N, CA, C and O atoms as a DFTB+ gen file, in Angstrom:
524 C
 N C O
     1  1      35.884    -120.266      38.186
     2  2      34.487    -120.174      38.378
     3  2      33.718    -120.848      37.270
     4  3      33.970    -120.611      36.089
     5  1      32.791    -121.679      37.650
     6  2      32.044    -122.436      36.580
     7  2      30.925    -121.537      36.139
     8  3      30.235    -120.908      36.941
     9  1      30.757    -121.495      34.744
    10  2      29.650    -120.737      34.153
    11  2      29.070    -121.554      33.067
    12  3      29.752    -122.237      32.303
    13  1      27.751    -121.455      33.027
    14  2      26.919    -122.114      32.006
    15  2      26.078    -121.089      31.381
    16  3      25.350    -120.395      32.092
    17  1      26.122    -120.926      30.013
    18  2      25.351    -119.977      29.382
    19  2      24.527    -120.644      28.283
    20  3      25.090    -121.210      27.345
    21  1      23.158    -120.581      28.395
    22  2      22.272    -121.174      27.447
    23  2      21.924    -120.206      26.380
    24  3      21.948    -118.995      26.598
    25  1      21.599    -120.715      25.225
    26  2      21.059    -119.880      24.083
    27  2      20.215    -120.841      23.273
    28  3      20.262    -122.064      23.407
    29  1      19.394    -120.154      22.373
    30  2      18.695    -120.903      21.386
    31  2      17.178    -121.068      21.675
    32  3      16.497    -121.713      20.878
    33  1      16.646    -120.540      22.731
    34  2      15.197    -120.719      23.000
    35  2      14.415    -119.817      22.033
    36  3      14.990    -119.080      21.232
    37  1      13.145    -119.902      22.136
    38  2      12.274    -119.076      21.253
    39  2      10.856    -119.565      21.238
    40  3      10.487    -120.364      22.099
    41  1      10.088    -119.155      20.362
    42  2       8.636    -119.592      20.141
    43  2       8.536    -120.341      18.882
    44  3       9.152    -120.018      17.866
    45  1       7.756    -121.337      18.970
    46  2       7.508    -122.227      17.799
    47  2       6.109    -122.861      17.800
    48  3       5.550    -123.024      18.885
    49  1       5.546    -123.204      16.739
    50  2       4.257    -123.890      16.761
    51  2       4.354    -125.352      17.128
    52  3       5.430    -125.936      16.998
    53  1       3.307    -125.953      17.569
    54  2       3.335    -127.370      17.870
    55  2       3.775    -128.168      16.647
    56  3       3.355    -127.889      15.524
    57  1       4.610    -129.146      16.876
    58  2       5.201    -129.867      15.850
    59  2       6.512    -129.383      15.264
    60  3       7.136    -130.049      14.437
    61  1       6.900    -128.238      15.705
    62  2       8.116    -127.592      15.195
    63  2       9.315    -128.063      15.977
    64  3       9.189    -128.965      16.806
    65  1      10.523    -127.457      15.730
    66  2      11.776    -127.828      16.246
    67  2      12.512    -126.651      16.700
    68  3      12.393    -125.575      16.114
    69  1      13.301    -126.813      17.761
    70  2      14.252    -125.836      18.277
    71  2      15.497    -126.578      18.776
    72  3      15.458    -127.764      19.107
    73  1      16.566    -125.851      18.814
    74  2      17.916    -126.367      19.214
    75  2      18.371    -125.382      20.305
    76  3      18.362    -124.160      20.153
    77  1      18.763    -126.013      21.402
    78  2      19.374    -125.187      22.624
    79  2      20.868    -125.571      22.636
    80  3      21.340    -126.653      22.288
    81  1      21.525    -124.496      23.095
    82  2      23.009    -124.687      23.305
    83  2      23.322    -124.210      24.747
    84  3      22.629    -123.351      25.290
    85  1      24.374    -124.786      25.343
    86  2      24.870    -124.399      26.687
    87  2      26.312    -124.454      26.587
    88  3      26.889    -125.533      26.448
    89  1      26.960    -123.287      26.654
    90  2      28.457    -123.185      26.706
    91  2      28.912    -123.202      28.087
    92  3      28.451    -122.411      28.909
    93  1      29.847    -124.120      28.397
    94  2      30.339    -124.389      29.740
    95  2      31.782    -123.861      29.818
    96  3      32.580    -124.109      28.914
    97  1      32.109    -123.146      30.880
    98  2      33.527    -122.750      31.030
    99  2      33.823    -122.861      32.588
   100  3      32.953    -122.810      33.457
   101  1      35.042    -123.003      32.784
   102  2      35.644    -123.037      34.249
   103  2      35.475    -124.400      34.957
   104  3      35.830    -124.518      36.130
   105  1      34.946    -125.418      34.279
   106  2      34.742    -126.656      34.905
   107  2      36.093    -127.513      34.822
   108  3      36.553    -127.813      33.720
   109  1      36.663    -127.864      35.907
   110  2      37.996    -128.498      35.891
   111  2      37.891    -130.028      35.964
   112  3      38.858    -130.703      35.614
   113  1      36.745    -130.615      36.409
   114  2      36.616    -132.032      36.537
   115  2      36.586    -132.810      35.223
   116  3      36.061    -132.273      34.247
   117  1      37.091    -133.992      35.128
   118  2      37.059    -134.700      33.932
   119  2      35.809    -135.532      33.752
   120  3      35.399    -135.856      32.637
   121  1      35.252    -135.847      34.816
   122  2      33.922    -136.687      34.739
   123  2      32.850    -136.032      35.567
   124  3      33.042    -135.737      36.746
   125  1      31.744    -135.815      34.950
   126  2      30.590    -135.182      35.600
   127  2      29.313    -135.425      34.846
   128  3      29.300    -135.941      33.729
   129  1      28.252    -135.040      35.487
   130  2      26.949    -135.141      34.800
   131  2      26.607    -133.727      34.277
   132  3      26.830    -132.727      34.958
   133  1      26.090    -133.681      33.118
   134  2      25.657    -132.472      32.627
   135  2      24.320    -132.659      31.876
   136  3      24.186    -133.665      31.179
   137  1      23.365    -131.796      31.968
   138  2      22.071    -132.039      31.391
   139  2      21.194    -130.847      31.218
   140  3      21.585    -129.710      31.484
   141  1      20.029    -131.117      30.779
   142  2      18.954    -130.101      30.575
   143  2      17.836    -130.308      31.465
   144  3      17.376    -131.442      31.602
   145  1      17.311    -129.225      32.139
   146  2      16.160    -129.230      32.998
   147  2      15.193    -128.207      32.630
   148  3      15.573    -127.217      32.005
   149  1      13.931    -128.364      32.976
   150  2      12.987    -127.282      32.591
   151  2      11.996    -126.996      33.731
   152  3      11.726    -127.868      34.557
   153  1      11.491    -125.844      33.766
   154  2      10.523    -125.474      34.735
   155  2       9.395    -124.664      34.141
   156  3       9.601    -123.571      33.613
   157  1       8.194    -125.220      34.236
   158  2       7.036    -124.519      33.701
   159  2       6.426    -123.672      34.878
   160  3       6.646    -123.951      36.056
   161  1       5.714    -122.712      34.511
   162  2       5.061    -121.854      35.611
   163  2       4.229    -122.658      36.563
   164  3       3.347    -123.398      36.129
   165  1       4.477    -122.540      37.858
   166  2       3.707    -123.238      38.903
   167  2       4.086    -124.613      39.003
   168  3       3.395    -125.321      39.737
   169  1       5.098    -125.144      38.375
   170  2       5.532    -126.527      38.472
   171  2       7.042    -126.522      38.951
   172  3       7.795    -125.557      38.816
   173  1       7.369    -127.699      39.512
   174  2       8.667    -127.967      39.954
   175  2       9.739    -128.100      38.756
   176  3       9.394    -128.489      37.640
   177  1      10.875    -127.798      39.029
   178  2      11.912    -128.035      37.909
   179  2      12.108    -129.580      37.789
   180  3      12.170    -130.319      38.771
   181  1      12.196    -129.979      36.549
   182  2      12.262    -131.453      36.259
   183  2      13.366    -131.700      35.305
   184  3      13.716    -130.813      34.527
   185  1      13.969    -132.944      35.329
   186  2      15.001    -133.286      34.383
   187  2      14.468    -133.628      33.051
   188  3      13.413    -134.254      32.961
   189  1      15.168    -133.235      31.957
   190  2      14.783    -133.491      30.647
   191  2      15.704    -134.514      30.061
   192  3      15.220    -135.501      29.508
   193  1      17.009    -134.345      30.143
   194  2      17.967    -135.283      29.530
   195  2      19.329    -134.951      30.169
   196  3      19.665    -133.787      30.386
   197  1      20.094    -136.008      30.460
   198  2      21.460    -135.828      30.985
   199  2      22.500    -136.658      30.275
   200  3      22.176    -137.651      29.624
   201  1      23.730    -136.261      30.398
   202  2      24.875    -137.079      29.903
   203  2      25.832    -137.219      31.031
   204  3      26.100    -136.279      31.780
   205  1      26.368    -138.466      31.146
   206  2      27.424    -138.802      32.090
   207  2      28.704    -138.961      31.276
   208  3      28.845    -139.861      30.448
   209  1      29.682    -137.989      31.566
   210  2      30.788    -137.894      30.681
   211  2      31.885    -138.993      30.858
   212  3      32.756    -139.127      29.998
   213  1      31.844    -139.758      31.946
   214  2      32.763    -140.806      32.090
   215  2      32.471    -142.030      31.225
   216  3      31.313    -142.433      31.117
   217  1      33.468    -142.620      30.619
   218  2      33.292    -143.843      29.837
   219  2      32.429    -143.666      28.577
   220  3      31.670    -144.571      28.231
   221  1      32.529    -142.521      27.883
   222  2      31.821    -142.273      26.663
   223  2      30.673    -141.341      26.852
   224  3      30.830    -140.322      27.525
   225  1      29.548    -141.623      26.308
   226  2      28.391    -140.648      26.497
   227  2      27.148    -141.346      26.874
   228  3      26.265    -141.511      26.032
   229  1      27.024    -141.754      28.056
   230  2      25.793    -142.319      28.647
   231  2      24.839    -141.202      28.752
   232  3      25.094    -140.144      29.326
   233  1      23.670    -141.503      28.141
   234  2      22.569    -140.520      28.161
   235  2      21.325    -141.046      28.856
   236  3      21.183    -142.264      28.964
   237  1      20.445    -140.233      29.317
   238  2      19.282    -140.706      29.913
   239  2      18.134    -139.557      29.634
   240  3      18.408    -138.362      29.750
   241  1      16.906    -139.993      29.279
   242  2      15.999    -139.000      28.915
   243  2      14.727    -139.288      29.814
   244  3      14.454    -140.410      30.239
   245  1      14.028    -138.223      30.039
   246  2      12.686    -138.209      30.674
   247  2      11.741    -138.960      29.678
   248  3      11.902    -138.833      28.464
   249  1      10.817    -139.694      30.175
   250  2       9.899    -140.424      29.276
   251  2       9.105    -139.524      28.417
   252  3       8.713    -139.907      27.315
   253  1       8.838    -138.285      28.893
   254  2       8.007    -137.358      28.145
   255  2       8.654    -136.832      26.881
   256  3       7.972    -136.343      25.981
   257  1      10.030    -136.939      26.812
   258  2      10.744    -136.460      25.639
   259  2      11.492    -137.530      24.795
   260  3      12.112    -137.220      23.778
   261  1      11.412    -138.736      25.236
   262  2      12.095    -139.804      24.463
   263  2      11.579    -139.823      23.070
   264  3      10.387    -139.648      22.816
   265  1      12.531    -140.046      22.128
   266  2      12.166    -140.093      20.801
   267  2      11.915    -138.724      20.093
   268  3      11.812    -138.641      18.869
   269  1      11.827    -137.696      20.907
   270  2      11.668    -136.410      20.324
   271  2      12.920    -135.432      20.586
   272  3      13.211    -134.578      19.749
   273  1      13.606    -135.580      21.706
   274  2      14.692    -134.763      22.006
   275  2      15.957    -135.517      22.010
   276  3      15.973    -136.708      22.321
   277  1      17.068    -134.839      21.661
   278  2      18.346    -135.558      21.573
   279  2      19.334    -134.546      22.253
   280  3      19.414    -133.370      21.897
   281  1      20.095    -135.112      23.280
   282  2      21.071    -134.436      23.997
   283  2      22.490    -134.849      23.382
   284  3      22.733    -136.012      23.058
   285  1      23.361    -133.851      23.254
   286  2      24.766    -134.211      22.898
   287  2      25.744    -133.159      23.511
   288  3      25.383    -132.072      23.963
   289  1      26.984    -133.605      23.470
   290  2      27.999    -132.826      24.078
   291  2      29.170    -132.808      23.173
   292  3      29.655    -133.873      22.792
   293  1      29.661    -131.649      22.799
   294  2      30.810    -131.393      22.017
   295  2      31.932    -131.004      23.052
   296  3      31.989    -129.849      23.474
   297  1      32.823    -131.972      23.459
   298  2      33.806    -131.700      24.340
   299  2      34.848    -130.720      23.959
   300  3      35.395    -129.987      24.782
   301  1      35.117    -130.724      22.650
   302  2      36.136    -129.808      22.134
   303  2      35.628    -128.385      22.225
   304  3      36.420    -127.459      22.400
   305  1      34.314    -128.188      22.109
   306  2      33.773    -126.774      22.163
   307  2      33.174    -126.502      23.492
   308  3      32.685    -125.393      23.710
   309  1      33.177    -127.493      24.455
   310  2      32.707    -127.426      25.786
   311  2      31.213    -126.856      25.722
   312  3      30.790    -125.973      26.469
   313  1      30.527    -127.452      24.781
   314  2      29.155    -127.047      24.545
   315  2      28.201    -128.249      24.538
   316  3      28.427    -129.282      23.908
   317  1      27.074    -128.017      25.321
   318  2      26.044    -129.020      25.418
   319  2      24.874    -128.605      24.527
   320  3      24.579    -127.413      24.432
   321  1      24.235    -129.504      23.906
   322  2      23.184    -129.280      22.927
   323  2      21.946    -130.044      23.304
   324  3      22.010    -131.122      23.894
   325  1      20.773    -129.447      22.940
   326  2      19.540    -130.151      22.994
   327  2      18.715    -129.942      21.771
   328  3      18.201    -128.841      21.572
   329  1      18.553    -130.963      20.914
   330  2      17.791    -130.789      19.707
   331  2      16.351    -131.234      20.065
   332  3      16.161    -132.346      20.558
   333  1      15.410    -130.434      19.837
   334  2      14.050    -130.737      20.198
   335  2      13.145    -130.711      19.029
   336  3      12.949    -129.662      18.415
   337  1      12.590    -131.823      18.704
   338  2      11.706    -132.051      17.537
   339  2      10.289    -132.393      18.037
   340  3      10.076    -132.715      19.206
   341  1       9.395    -132.314      17.155
   342  2       8.000    -132.635      17.433
   343  2       7.550    -132.020      18.720
   344  3       7.018    -132.688      19.606
   345  1       7.793    -130.626      18.813
   346  2       7.462    -129.949      20.011
   347  2       5.947    -129.949      20.342
   348  3       5.102    -129.940      19.447
   349  1       5.643    -129.960      21.632
   350  2       4.233    -129.868      22.058
   351  2       4.022    -128.685      22.983
   352  3       4.997    -128.193      23.552
   353  1       2.831    -128.213      23.160
   354  2       2.518    -127.073      23.993
   355  2       3.057    -127.412      25.446
   356  3       3.535    -126.510      26.134
   357  1       2.975    -128.730      25.912
   358  2       3.505    -128.984      27.244
   359  2       4.849    -129.002      27.387
   360  3       5.333    -129.224      28.497
   361  1       5.635    -128.775      26.294
   362  2       7.077    -128.601      26.406
   363  2       7.461    -127.173      26.805
   364  3       8.615    -126.881      27.119
   365  1       6.392    -126.240      26.781
   366  2       6.654    -124.832      27.055
   367  2       7.193    -124.709      28.550
   368  3       6.555    -125.131      29.514
   369  1       8.384    -124.110      28.637
   370  2       9.033    -123.956      29.991
   371  2      10.267    -123.133      29.851
   372  3      10.694    -122.858      28.730
   373  1      10.845    -122.736      30.914
   374  2      12.181    -122.200      30.963
   375  2      13.136    -123.403      31.046
   376  3      12.980    -124.279      31.896
   377  1      14.116    -123.422      30.152
   378  2      15.103    -124.526      30.043
   379  2      16.367    -124.091      30.696
   380  3      16.791    -122.947      30.532
   381  1      16.988    -124.985      31.442
   382  2      18.235    -124.681      32.102
   383  2      19.204    -125.870      31.812
   384  3      18.804    -127.032      31.733
   385  1      20.491    -125.502      31.660
   386  2      21.475    -126.550      31.703
   387  2      22.143    -126.522      33.053
   388  3      22.229    -125.465      33.678
   389  1      22.604    -127.624      33.503
   390  2      23.306    -127.767      34.842
   391  2      24.375    -128.828      34.755
   392  3      24.336    -129.751      33.941
   393  1      25.309    -128.647      35.621
   394  2      26.411    -129.648      35.701
   395  2      26.842    -129.818      37.139
   396  3      26.712    -128.910      37.959
   397  1      27.403    -131.101      37.454
   398  2      27.915    -131.383      38.766
   399  2      28.544    -132.745      38.734
   400  3      28.246    -133.535      37.839
   401  1      29.424    -133.057      39.700
   402  2      29.961    -134.341      39.777
   403  2      28.965    -135.340      40.397
   404  3      29.077    -136.543      40.159
   405  1      27.984    -134.848      41.196
   406  2      26.920    -135.641      41.795
   407  2      27.492    -136.890      42.359
   408  3      27.068    -137.973      41.958
   409  1      28.485    -136.815      43.320
   410  2      29.110    -137.996      43.890
   411  2      28.139    -139.074      44.507
   412  3      28.457    -140.257      44.388
   413  1      27.094    -138.772      45.092
   414  2      26.188    -139.786      45.594
   415  2      25.377    -140.533      44.511
   416  3      24.775    -141.577      44.763
   417  1      25.389    -139.969      43.334
   418  2      24.560    -140.549      42.241
   419  2      25.350    -141.777      41.567
   420  3      26.556    -141.732      41.324
   421  1      24.585    -142.797      41.315
   422  2      25.244    -144.031      40.622
   423  2      24.788    -144.236      39.221
   424  3      25.497    -144.881      38.449
   425  1      23.631    -143.722      38.835
   426  2      23.295    -143.994      37.490
   427  2      22.759    -142.633      36.754
   428  3      22.434    -141.641      37.406
   429  1      22.709    -142.687      35.496
   430  2      22.209    -141.468      34.729
   431  2      20.767    -141.230      35.078
   432  3      20.346    -140.073      35.083
   433  1      19.989    -142.226      35.366
   434  2      18.522    -142.058      35.748
   435  2      18.449    -141.288      37.012
   436  3      17.618    -140.394      37.175
   437  1      19.349    -141.648      37.937
   438  2      19.417    -140.952      39.305
   439  2      19.728    -139.440      39.052
   440  3      19.137    -138.533      39.639
   441  1      20.704    -139.256      38.127
   442  2      21.201    -137.958      37.847
   443  2      20.113    -137.032      37.261
   444  3      20.041    -135.839      37.557
   445  1      19.253    -137.670      36.391
   446  2      18.096    -136.896      35.936
   447  2      17.138    -136.463      36.987
   448  3      16.548    -135.385      36.903
   449  1      16.975    -137.294      37.981
   450  2      16.029    -137.034      39.076
   451  2      16.563    -136.212      40.120
   452  3      15.764    -135.637      40.860
   453  1      17.860    -136.064      40.299
   454  2      18.499    -135.463      41.509
   455  2      18.698    -133.988      41.197
   456  3      19.823    -133.509      41.338
   457  1      17.663    -133.219      40.774
   458  2      17.682    -131.868      40.420
   459  2      18.308    -131.053      41.579
   460  3      19.073    -130.128      41.309
   461  1      18.033    -131.340      42.752
   462  2      18.409    -130.564      43.932
   463  2      19.935    -130.726      44.170
   464  3      20.482    -129.929      44.933
   465  1      20.594    -131.616      43.622
   466  2      22.074    -131.880      43.887
   467  2      22.905    -131.114      42.871
   468  3      24.124    -131.131      43.038
   469  1      22.447    -130.503      41.930
   470  2      23.218    -129.760      40.972
   471  2      23.646    -128.427      41.570
   472  3      22.778    -127.708      42.064
   473  1      24.929    -128.043      41.561
   474  2      25.353    -126.700      42.142
   475  2      25.639    -125.705      41.019
   476  3      25.758    -124.508      41.281
   477  1      25.752    -126.179      39.762
   478  2      26.079    -125.200      38.717
   479  2      24.943    -125.119      37.690
   480  3      24.600    -126.094      37.020
   481  1      24.405    -123.969      37.604
   482  2      23.250    -123.800      36.748
   483  2      23.440    -122.566      35.775
   484  3      24.077    -121.576      36.135
   485  1      22.855    -122.674      34.520
   486  2      22.806    -121.577      33.660
   487  2      21.644    -120.609      34.054
   488  3      20.946    -120.850      35.039
   489  1      21.453    -119.539      33.291
   490  2      20.460    -118.554      33.659
   491  2      19.084    -118.872      33.009
   492  3      18.068    -118.264      33.346
   493  1      19.090    -119.816      32.098
   494  2      17.905    -120.333      31.547
   495  2      17.458    -119.630      30.189
   496  3      17.727    -118.455      29.938
   497  1      16.793    -120.420      29.395
   498  2      16.305    -119.864      28.163
   499  2      14.892    -120.304      27.929
   500  3      14.596    -121.480      28.140
   501  1      13.989    -119.434      27.502
   502  2      12.603    -119.778      27.378
   503  2      12.249    -120.430      26.143
   504  3      12.709    -120.033      25.072
   505  1      11.375    -121.511      26.237
   506  2      10.868    -122.230      25.071
   507  2       9.392    -122.160      25.175
   508  3       8.825    -122.603      26.173
   509  1       8.724    -121.608      24.161
   510  2       7.316    -121.555      24.088
   511  2       6.753    -122.207      22.834
   512  3       7.111    -121.835      21.716
   513  1       5.881    -123.168      23.024
   514  2       5.221    -123.879      21.963
   515  2       3.690    -123.641      21.977
   516  3       2.961    -123.976      22.911
   517  1       3.299    -123.056      20.896
   518  2       1.874    -122.665      20.707
   519  2       1.086    -123.774      19.955
   520  3       1.656    -124.451      19.099
   521  1      -0.123    -123.948      20.247
   522  2      -0.877    -125.041      19.532
   523  2      -1.549    -124.520      18.273
   524  3      -2.210    -125.282      17.566
């Protein structure tokens, strides 16, 4: 059984930093997409950043977080990370990690956008940024 467990959320002032972790267990596939998504109150869940594990570490970021957030994967520890710097109040949301093979998807950009295709999700961790 695939399990994803996030940790590291919290409250921070605008301009501050937070680091999220997602421990993955039970995933037997060698190649898959894994990434971070977020959902603010009253808004749809959106992609933040993804990694395609085949052929190295192809990453893709949402325009809103490029240059501020960094996604990374430690395969030895089966842990996904999201380093968030220069946080803004609009980054406030519940953050989720998700993973799937996403067979129909051909690019990391598509994987970021195909929120509805992910079958494996963590329980989420809250990030709150105050102005």
